[in-house]
């Protein structure tokens, strides 16, 4: 492949063999230390905390093994084939020439995508045909930002291989400039991170299982006086919430179940990544009498993510979602709130379908009204979305908590306060709470 360098910068010198050898030795020592600690602390693996610890140790050892392999490849040159079971070692590269519409792919990239190495590499216009439909807008936004604005590419999307399997691919790239400073081509490095993401999900799910497990037998008296936590909703295993936050936002969310004898409702919360680091925040519910608390919310969240990534703004979501669900067995959505947040301008746009308006907390006070459809937020502002199960008494209590909530240092702390103060109250309906804390740029 041709050089992946802009015309106005010199080629980087390869690292010295001795320095890479030193890094390899450090990585191997660390791997040995981690393995030794894992063996020393190995329990019977039957309790939830033990399963979580085992999954986390396995993830760390996988990543250290791949770090060792990457460094060895840096020292020795391209490896002939990836190590079976590797999380990160499958790395390919590509370059797309914008002037001739030609493409060059490495052999590793053909392998990652499951394509015949004898076939022609796809052009930049053809490449999105390999990508899962709902991820194509994300890829288009990344490529457009690279070619038009000169921004580096760094993001993930899912591809469908010819055998029907879906793989998660991490792509990093840059535009290549000609002598006049115009974009002549685009190069990229792609790696298959499917196994890594599965391993990370295993860590997250085993962590959740011990954080939110019911009290052990004989501890009922203690459980009765401990604060009640927000727990994962029934659909939590199907769709993941970005607990690590989003650009410009620290996020936390939880499910507050109704009284034991109350019917289960299909309540949901979600934070959907959009182009240019924008995020769609949403909460809502399906009628209790007709709602499947597991499949229903997952289907609604999937439909919302598809509409949002296709460019539907919050104001258009209530109507478009209603039309999308008419062909399904789901009941109409009620009590939903949709907020779009742009971190570059800190602009929030929102709309609702019979749902309670978001609560805004700033400088020790809370506001439940006088909201505009588009609002500029400030660093430190706290946005709280919730479903109708907290109305009206819970809403008044939330506003009364304004000094404590605005003094919290994280969205997770806000969620803990809300869960302790509101979660213990008996409710006739399930509820969801989503907390978004605006962070400095």
Short mmCIF file of C-alpha atoms in Angstrom, two decimals:
data_model
loop_
_atom_site.label_atom_id
_atom_site.label_comp_id
_atom_site.label_asym_id
_atom_site.label_seq_id
_atom_site.Cartn_x
_atom_site.Cartn_y
_atom_site.Cartn_z
CA UNK A 1 0.00 0.00 0.00
CA UNK A 2 1.09 3.55 -0.52
CA UNK A 3 2.32 5.75 2.30
CA UNK A 4 -0.31 6.74 4.90
CA UNK A 5 1.24 10.13 5.45
CA UNK A 6 0.12 13.65 4.73
CA UNK A 7 2.32 15.49 2.30
CA UNK A 8 3.36 18.10 4.85
CA UNK A 9 4.82 15.83 7.52
CA UNK A 10 7.87 13.54 7.52
CA UNK A 11 7.71 9.78 7.89
CA UNK A 12 7.95 8.56 11.46
CA UNK A 13 10.99 6.46 12.30
CA UNK A 14 10.34 2.86 13.41
CA UNK A 15 10.94 2.23 17.09
CA UNK A 16 14.26 0.76 18.12
CA UNK A 17 14.28 -3.01 18.56
CA UNK A 18 15.77 -2.72 22.04
CA UNK A 19 13.04 -0.38 23.29
CA UNK A 20 10.32 -2.68 21.96
CA UNK A 21 11.98 -5.68 23.60
CA UNK A 22 11.91 -3.82 26.92
CA UNK A 23 8.17 -3.15 26.52
CA UNK A 24 7.58 -6.82 25.69
CA UNK A 25 9.43 -7.86 28.84
CA UNK A 26 7.37 -5.46 30.96
CA UNK A 27 4.11 -6.71 29.44
CA UNK A 28 5.06 -10.35 30.10
CA UNK A 29 6.08 -9.63 33.69
CA UNK A 30 2.80 -7.84 34.31
CA UNK A 31 0.87 -10.71 32.76
CA UNK A 32 2.66 -13.16 35.06
CA UNK A 33 1.92 -11.00 38.10
CA UNK A 34 -1.78 -10.73 37.21
CA UNK A 35 -2.01 -14.50 36.64
CA UNK A 36 -0.35 -15.15 40.01
CA UNK A 37 -2.76 -12.84 41.83
CA UNK A 38 -5.68 -14.49 40.05
CA UNK A 39 -4.59 -17.96 41.20
CA UNK A 40 -4.01 -16.78 44.78
CA UNK A 41 -7.45 -15.16 45.02
CA UNK A 42 -9.36 -17.88 43.17
CA UNK A 43 -12.54 -18.81 45.05
CA UNK A 44 -15.06 -21.47 44.21
CA UNK A 45 -16.58 -19.20 41.53
CA UNK A 46 -20.14 -19.92 42.61
CA UNK A 47 -21.02 -16.57 44.18
CA UNK A 48 -21.78 -13.53 41.97
CA UNK A 49 -18.79 -11.50 43.17
CA UNK A 50 -16.46 -14.45 42.47
CA UNK A 51 -17.82 -14.80 38.93
CA UNK A 52 -17.30 -11.09 38.33
CA UNK A 53 -13.72 -11.23 39.62
CA UNK A 54 -12.95 -14.24 37.43
CA UNK A 55 -14.37 -12.51 34.33
CA UNK A 56 -12.35 -9.37 35.06
CA UNK A 57 -9.11 -11.34 35.54
CA UNK A 58 -9.76 -13.19 32.28
CA UNK A 59 -10.33 -9.92 30.43
CA UNK A 60 -7.12 -8.41 31.81
CA UNK A 61 -5.09 -11.49 30.87
CA UNK A 62 -6.58 -11.54 27.35
CA UNK A 63 -5.66 -7.90 26.84
CA UNK A 64 -2.12 -8.37 28.16
CA UNK A 65 -1.65 -11.38 25.84
CA UNK A 66 -2.74 -9.27 22.91
CA UNK A 67 -0.50 -6.39 23.98
CA UNK A 68 2.41 -8.86 23.99
CA UNK A 69 1.44 -10.04 20.51
CA UNK A 70 1.07 -6.50 19.14
CA UNK A 71 4.49 -5.53 20.44
CA UNK A 72 6.02 -8.68 18.95
CA UNK A 73 4.42 -7.81 15.60
CA UNK A 74 5.86 -4.32 15.88
CA UNK A 75 9.29 -5.88 16.42
CA UNK A 76 9.09 -8.67 13.84
CA UNK A 77 6.73 -7.33 11.18
CA UNK A 78 3.24 -8.53 10.18
CA UNK A 79 2.21 -11.86 11.65
CA UNK A 80 1.03 -14.53 9.18
CA UNK A 81 -2.19 -15.21 11.07
CA UNK A 82 -3.94 -14.12 14.28
CA UNK A 83 -3.73 -16.24 17.41
CA UNK A 84 -6.93 -18.27 17.91
CA UNK A 85 -9.10 -16.73 20.62
CA UNK A 86 -7.30 -13.38 20.46
CA UNK A 87 -9.35 -10.33 21.38
CA UNK A 88 -7.42 -7.69 19.46
CA UNK A 89 -4.84 -9.29 17.18
CA UNK A 90 -6.90 -9.19 14.01
CA UNK A 91 -5.85 -5.87 12.49
CA UNK A 92 -6.22 -4.86 8.84
CA UNK A 93 -5.60 -1.73 6.84
CA UNK A 94 -7.07 0.01 3.80
CA UNK A 95 -6.51 3.04 1.62
CA UNK A 96 -9.09 4.60 -0.68
CA UNK A 97 -7.85 6.88 -3.50
CA UNK A 98 -10.40 9.64 -4.09
CA UNK A 99 -8.92 10.64 -7.45
CA UNK A 100 -8.97 7.20 -9.09
CA UNK A 101 -11.68 5.55 -6.92
CA UNK A 102 -9.26 2.67 -6.35
CA UNK A 103 -8.95 0.80 -3.08
CA UNK A 104 -6.14 -1.19 -1.49
CA UNK A 105 -6.80 -3.63 1.36
CA UNK A 106 -4.40 -5.73 3.39
CA UNK A 107 -4.92 -9.49 3.58
CA UNK A 108 -5.91 -9.14 7.23
CA UNK A 109 -8.80 -6.85 6.30
CA UNK A 110 -10.21 -9.40 3.84
CA UNK A 111 -10.04 -11.95 6.67
CA UNK A 112 -11.77 -9.64 9.19
CA UNK A 113 -14.61 -8.98 6.75
CA UNK A 114 -14.83 -12.64 5.70
CA UNK A 115 -14.22 -11.84 2.03
CA UNK A 116 -12.25 -13.72 -0.59
CA UNK A 117 -8.70 -12.27 -0.79
CA UNK A 118 -8.83 -12.83 -4.57
CA UNK A 119 -11.77 -10.45 -4.89
CA UNK A 120 -11.38 -6.75 -5.57
CA UNK A 121 -11.49 -4.49 -2.49
CA UNK A 122 -14.62 -2.39 -2.25
CA UNK A 123 -14.52 1.31 -3.08
CA UNK A 124 -15.36 3.89 -0.42
CA UNK A 125 -18.88 4.19 -1.88
CA UNK A 126 -19.35 0.40 -1.82
CA UNK A 127 -17.90 -0.22 1.64
CA UNK A 128 -21.09 0.76 3.61
CA UNK A 129 -22.90 -2.17 1.95
CA UNK A 130 -21.02 -4.43 4.41
CA UNK A 131 -22.19 -2.44 7.44
CA UNK A 132 -25.30 -3.21 9.49
CA UNK A 133 -28.10 -0.90 8.33
CA UNK A 134 -28.54 0.91 11.64
CA UNK A 135 -24.78 1.61 11.85
CA UNK A 136 -24.42 3.09 8.36
CA UNK A 137 -25.27 6.68 9.40
CA UNK A 138 -22.49 6.51 12.01
CA UNK A 139 -19.95 5.34 9.40
CA UNK A 140 -21.12 7.99 6.93
CA UNK A 141 -20.71 10.72 9.53
CA UNK A 142 -17.19 9.54 10.40
CA UNK A 143 -16.06 9.37 6.77
CA UNK A 144 -17.64 12.72 5.91
CA UNK A 145 -15.96 14.38 8.89
CA UNK A 146 -12.63 12.93 7.78
CA UNK A 147 -12.83 13.88 4.11
CA UNK A 148 -14.59 17.25 4.44
CA UNK A 149 -13.36 18.59 7.77
CA UNK A 150 -10.07 16.69 8.07
CA UNK A 151 -11.07 15.04 11.37
CA UNK A 152 -9.43 11.71 12.28
CA UNK A 153 -11.71 8.68 12.29
CA UNK A 154 -12.04 6.80 15.57
CA UNK A 155 -15.21 4.79 16.04
CA UNK A 156 -16.92 1.42 15.94
CA UNK A 157 -19.59 -0.15 13.77
CA UNK A 158 -20.86 -3.63 12.98
CA UNK A 159 -20.32 -5.47 9.71
CA UNK A 160 -22.20 -8.47 8.30
CA UNK A 161 -19.93 -11.15 6.85
CA UNK A 162 -21.01 -13.28 3.86
CA UNK A 163 -21.82 -16.19 6.21
CA UNK A 164 -24.31 -13.96 8.06
CA UNK A 165 -22.23 -13.48 11.23
CA UNK A 166 -22.01 -9.96 12.66
CA UNK A 167 -18.65 -8.58 13.81
CA UNK A 168 -17.85 -5.36 15.67
CA UNK A 169 -15.06 -3.39 13.97
CA UNK A 170 -13.03 -0.49 15.40
CA UNK A 171 -11.84 1.90 12.68
CA UNK A 172 -9.15 4.58 12.93
CA UNK A 173 -8.01 6.67 9.96
CA UNK A 174 -6.92 10.00 8.53
CA UNK A 175 -7.14 11.92 5.25
CA UNK A 176 -4.00 11.89 3.06
CA UNK A 177 -3.22 15.29 1.55
CA UNK A 178 -1.61 16.06 -1.80
CA UNK A 179 0.97 18.79 -2.46
CA UNK A 180 -1.81 21.41 -2.70
CA UNK A 181 -3.25 20.46 0.67
CA UNK A 182 -6.34 18.80 -0.86
CA UNK A 183 -7.56 15.41 0.29
CA UNK A 184 -6.24 12.83 -2.15
CA UNK A 185 -7.09 9.63 -0.30
CA UNK A 186 -8.13 8.21 3.04
CA UNK A 187 -6.33 5.47 4.95
CA UNK A 188 -7.65 3.45 7.83
CA UNK A 189 -6.70 0.71 10.24
CA UNK A 190 -9.50 -1.65 11.24
CA UNK A 191 -9.55 -4.28 13.94
CA UNK A 192 -12.09 -6.90 14.94
CA UNK A 193 -13.06 -6.16 18.56
CA UNK A 194 -16.05 -8.53 18.76
CA UNK A 195 -14.45 -10.87 21.30
CA UNK A 196 -13.20 -7.92 23.35
CA UNK A 197 -16.68 -6.41 23.55
CA UNK A 198 -18.15 -9.79 24.56
CA UNK A 199 -15.55 -10.13 27.30
CA UNK A 200 -16.28 -6.60 28.53
CA UNK A 201 -20.01 -7.35 28.58
CA UNK A 202 -19.34 -10.46 30.66
CA UNK A 203 -17.51 -8.31 33.20
CA UNK A 204 -20.33 -5.76 33.27
CA UNK A 205 -23.09 -8.35 33.56
CA UNK A 206 -21.39 -10.32 36.35
CA UNK A 207 -20.74 -7.04 38.16
CA UNK A 208 -24.42 -6.14 37.90
CA UNK A 209 -25.44 -9.57 39.16
CA UNK A 210 -23.66 -9.17 42.49
CA UNK A 211 -24.44 -5.46 42.88
CA UNK A 212 -28.17 -6.02 42.57
CA UNK A 213 -28.62 -9.56 43.91
CA UNK A 214 -31.37 -10.06 46.54
CA UNK A 215 -30.33 -10.28 50.21
CA UNK A 216 -29.18 -13.68 51.44
CA UNK A 217 -31.41 -15.81 53.62
CA UNK A 218 -31.48 -14.68 57.22
CA UNK A 219 -30.71 -11.04 56.39
CA UNK A 220 -34.29 -9.86 55.92
CA UNK A 221 -34.23 -7.59 58.96
CA UNK A 222 -31.12 -5.78 57.73
CA UNK A 223 -32.47 -5.46 54.19
CA UNK A 224 -35.60 -3.81 55.53
CA UNK A 225 -33.64 -0.81 56.80
CA UNK A 226 -31.04 -0.47 54.04
CA UNK A 227 -31.64 2.15 51.32
CA UNK A 228 -33.20 0.72 48.21
CA UNK A 229 -31.08 0.93 45.05
CA UNK A 230 -32.15 1.52 41.48
CA UNK A 231 -31.80 -1.87 39.80
CA UNK A 232 -31.44 -2.88 36.14
CA UNK A 233 -34.79 -3.14 34.32
CA UNK A 234 -36.00 -6.53 33.00
CA UNK A 235 -34.71 -5.79 29.45
CA UNK A 236 -31.22 -4.85 30.72
CA UNK A 237 -29.60 -8.00 29.29
CA UNK A 238 -30.87 -7.24 25.77
CA UNK A 239 -29.76 -3.61 25.34
CA UNK A 240 -26.94 -1.91 27.20
CA UNK A 241 -26.93 1.60 28.64
CA UNK A 242 -23.64 3.55 28.17
CA UNK A 243 -22.66 3.61 31.85
CA UNK A 244 -19.34 5.21 30.88
CA UNK A 245 -21.23 8.35 29.80
CA UNK A 246 -21.33 10.28 26.56
CA UNK A 247 -19.38 13.34 25.27
CA UNK A 248 -20.30 16.27 27.51
CA UNK A 249 -22.51 14.14 29.77
CA UNK A 250 -22.00 12.02 32.87
CA UNK A 251 -24.88 9.51 32.82
CA UNK A 252 -26.63 7.15 35.22
CA UNK A 253 -30.02 5.49 35.10
CA UNK A 254 -32.07 3.03 37.10
CA UNK A 255 -35.33 1.14 37.37
CA UNK A 256 -37.56 1.62 40.43
CA UNK A 257 -40.03 -1.29 40.61
CA UNK A 258 -43.56 -0.80 41.90
CA UNK A 259 -45.01 -2.61 44.89
CA UNK A 260 -44.81 -6.40 44.71
CA UNK A 261 -48.56 -6.80 44.09
CA UNK A 262 -48.66 -4.15 41.31
CA UNK A 263 -48.67 -5.19 37.62
CA UNK A 264 -45.32 -4.87 35.83
CA UNK A 265 -45.09 -2.05 33.28
CA UNK A 266 -42.87 -1.83 30.25
CA UNK A 267 -40.75 1.18 31.27
CA UNK A 268 -37.47 2.12 29.60
CA UNK A 269 -34.55 4.54 29.57
CA UNK A 270 -31.85 4.94 26.93
CA UNK A 271 -28.94 7.09 25.75
CA UNK A 272 -28.39 6.64 22.02
CA UNK A 273 -25.13 7.89 20.39
CA UNK A 274 -25.69 10.00 17.27
CA UNK A 275 -23.43 11.76 14.76
CA UNK A 276 -21.11 14.58 15.89
CA UNK A 277 -21.16 13.31 19.50
CA UNK A 278 -24.86 14.18 19.90
CA UNK A 279 -26.87 11.99 22.28
CA UNK A 280 -30.57 11.13 22.33
CA UNK A 281 -31.84 10.67 25.90
CA UNK A 282 -35.23 9.05 26.33
CA UNK A 283 -37.52 7.56 28.96
CA UNK A 284 -41.04 6.23 28.58
CA UNK A 285 -43.52 3.47 29.31
CA UNK A 286 -46.01 1.09 27.77
CA UNK A 287 -49.45 0.50 29.36
CA UNK A 288 -49.22 -2.01 32.21
CA UNK A 289 -52.11 -4.16 31.07
CA UNK A 290 -50.55 -4.91 27.67
CA UNK A 291 -46.81 -4.47 28.21
CA UNK A 292 -44.19 -7.20 28.13
CA UNK A 293 -41.63 -5.74 30.58
CA UNK A 294 -38.72 -7.40 28.76
CA UNK A 295 -39.36 -7.52 25.02
CA UNK A 296 -41.60 -4.45 24.71
CA UNK A 297 -39.12 -1.81 25.94
CA UNK A 298 -36.28 -3.45 23.99
CA UNK A 299 -38.31 -3.19 20.77
CA UNK A 300 -39.20 0.45 21.47
CA UNK A 301 -35.57 1.35 22.20
CA UNK A 302 -34.47 -0.37 18.99
CA UNK A 303 -37.05 1.56 16.97
CA UNK A 304 -36.04 4.84 18.62
CA UNK A 305 -32.34 4.24 17.91
CA UNK A 306 -33.11 3.48 14.28
CA UNK A 307 -35.22 6.63 13.82
CA UNK A 308 -32.70 8.85 15.62
CA UNK A 309 -29.68 7.57 13.68
CA UNK A 310 -31.67 8.13 10.48
CA UNK A 311 -31.89 11.82 11.40
CA UNK A 312 -35.33 12.17 13.02
CA UNK A 313 -35.15 15.00 15.56
CA UNK A 314 -36.82 14.83 19.02
CA UNK A 315 -39.82 16.90 17.86
CA UNK A 316 -40.60 14.31 15.19
CA UNK A 317 -40.03 11.20 17.29
CA UNK A 318 -43.48 10.90 18.97
CA UNK A 319 -45.32 10.74 15.65
CA UNK A 320 -42.71 8.66 13.79
CA UNK A 321 -42.42 6.14 16.63
CA UNK A 322 -46.20 5.79 16.83
CA UNK A 323 -46.34 5.05 13.11
CA UNK A 324 -43.49 2.54 13.36
CA UNK A 325 -45.21 0.61 16.15
CA UNK A 326 -48.60 0.35 14.45
CA UNK A 327 -47.43 -2.70 12.53
CA UNK A 328 -46.33 -4.48 15.73
CA UNK A 329 -48.20 -6.13 18.58
CA UNK A 330 -47.02 -3.44 21.00
CA UNK A 331 -49.48 -1.01 22.58
CA UNK A 332 -49.01 2.73 21.93
CA UNK A 333 -46.21 4.39 23.88
CA UNK A 334 -47.27 6.73 26.67
CA UNK A 335 -45.44 9.03 29.04
CA UNK A 336 -42.34 9.34 26.85
CA UNK A 337 -39.74 12.13 26.84
CA UNK A 338 -37.07 12.61 24.13
CA UNK A 339 -34.06 14.94 24.53
CA UNK A 340 -31.31 15.61 22.00
CA UNK A 341 -28.08 17.04 23.44
CA UNK A 342 -25.24 18.60 21.40
CA UNK A 343 -22.06 18.90 23.51
CA UNK A 344 -20.31 21.43 21.22
CA UNK A 345 -22.98 24.10 21.86
CA UNK A 346 -24.51 22.52 25.03
CA UNK A 347 -27.87 22.75 23.30
CA UNK A 348 -30.77 20.60 24.47
CA UNK A 349 -33.88 20.07 22.34
CA UNK A 350 -36.76 18.04 23.71
CA UNK A 351 -40.26 16.80 23.05
CA UNK A 352 -42.67 14.52 24.88
CA UNK A 353 -45.67 12.28 24.32
CA UNK A 354 -47.76 12.83 27.45
CA UNK A 355 -44.65 12.37 29.57
CA UNK A 356 -43.51 14.59 32.44
CA UNK A 357 -41.16 17.36 31.33
CA UNK A 358 -37.50 16.95 32.28
CA UNK A 359 -36.39 18.50 35.56
CA UNK A 360 -33.46 20.94 35.41
CA UNK A 361 -31.37 21.55 38.54
CA UNK A 362 -28.92 24.45 38.74
CA UNK A 363 -27.27 26.30 41.64
CA UNK A 364 -29.22 24.49 44.33
CA UNK A 365 -32.66 24.90 42.77
CA UNK A 366 -34.86 22.79 40.52
CA UNK A 367 -37.17 23.82 37.70
CA UNK A 368 -40.15 21.82 36.46
CA UNK A 369 -41.69 24.32 34.08
CA UNK A 370 -40.87 27.34 31.90
CA UNK A 371 -38.92 25.05 29.59
CA UNK A 372 -38.35 26.00 25.98
CA UNK A 373 -38.21 23.37 23.24
CA UNK A 374 -34.55 24.34 22.80
CA UNK A 375 -32.41 25.33 25.77
CA UNK A 376 -28.72 26.07 26.29
CA UNK A 377 -27.33 24.31 29.33
CA UNK A 378 -24.31 25.15 31.48
CA UNK A 379 -21.50 23.04 32.87
CA UNK A 380 -22.71 21.59 36.16
CA UNK A 381 -26.39 21.58 35.16
CA UNK A 382 -28.28 18.46 36.15
CA UNK A 383 -30.98 17.05 33.90
CA UNK A 384 -33.36 14.44 35.32
CA UNK A 385 -35.80 12.49 33.16
CA UNK A 386 -38.36 10.13 34.69
CA UNK A 387 -41.48 8.21 33.82
CA UNK A 388 -44.98 8.84 35.12
CA UNK A 389 -44.65 6.42 38.04
CA UNK A 390 -43.08 9.23 40.09
CA UNK A 391 -45.87 11.75 39.46
CA UNK A 392 -46.96 13.80 41.34
CA UNK A 393 -45.61 13.19 44.85
CA UNK A 394 -42.25 11.90 43.69
CA UNK A 395 -41.76 14.90 41.44
CA UNK A 396 -42.31 17.31 44.32
CA UNK A 397 -39.85 15.36 46.45
CA UNK A 398 -37.25 15.47 43.68
CA UNK A 399 -37.51 19.27 43.48
CA UNK A 400 -37.15 19.47 47.27
CA UNK A 401 -33.88 17.53 46.96
CA UNK A 402 -32.37 20.22 44.71
CA UNK A 403 -29.59 21.35 47.14
CA UNK A 404 -28.39 17.77 47.64
CA UNK A 405 -28.66 16.84 43.98
CA UNK A 406 -26.75 19.86 42.70
CA UNK A 407 -24.06 19.23 45.32
CA UNK A 408 -23.45 15.69 44.08
CA UNK A 409 -20.16 15.06 42.28
CA UNK A 410 -21.42 12.49 39.77
CA UNK A 411 -24.54 11.26 38.01
CA UNK A 412 -24.22 7.95 39.87
CA UNK A 413 -24.31 9.78 43.21
CA UNK A 414 -27.44 11.67 42.11
CA UNK A 415 -29.08 8.36 41.17
CA UNK A 416 -28.17 6.93 44.57
CA UNK A 417 -29.77 9.90 46.36
CA UNK A 418 -32.92 9.65 44.25
CA UNK A 419 -33.14 5.89 44.83
CA UNK A 420 -32.75 6.28 48.59
CA UNK A 421 -35.33 9.07 48.87
CA UNK A 422 -37.86 7.95 46.26
CA UNK A 423 -37.19 4.25 45.73
CA UNK A 424 -38.52 3.15 49.12
CA UNK A 425 -41.97 4.68 48.62
CA UNK A 426 -44.63 2.15 47.52
CA UNK A 427 -45.81 2.88 43.97
CA UNK A 428 -48.62 1.57 41.86
CA UNK A 429 -46.44 1.66 38.71
CA UNK A 430 -42.88 0.86 37.77
CA UNK A 431 -40.68 3.90 37.12
CA UNK A 432 -37.40 4.75 35.43
CA UNK A 433 -35.03 7.61 36.20
CA UNK A 434 -32.28 8.91 33.90
CA UNK A 435 -29.68 11.38 35.23
CA UNK A 436 -27.50 13.50 32.93
CA UNK A 437 -24.86 15.79 34.49
CA UNK A 438 -23.41 18.37 32.04
CA UNK A 439 -19.62 18.20 32.16
CA UNK A 440 -17.08 20.88 31.14
CA UNK A 441 -15.84 20.70 27.55
#
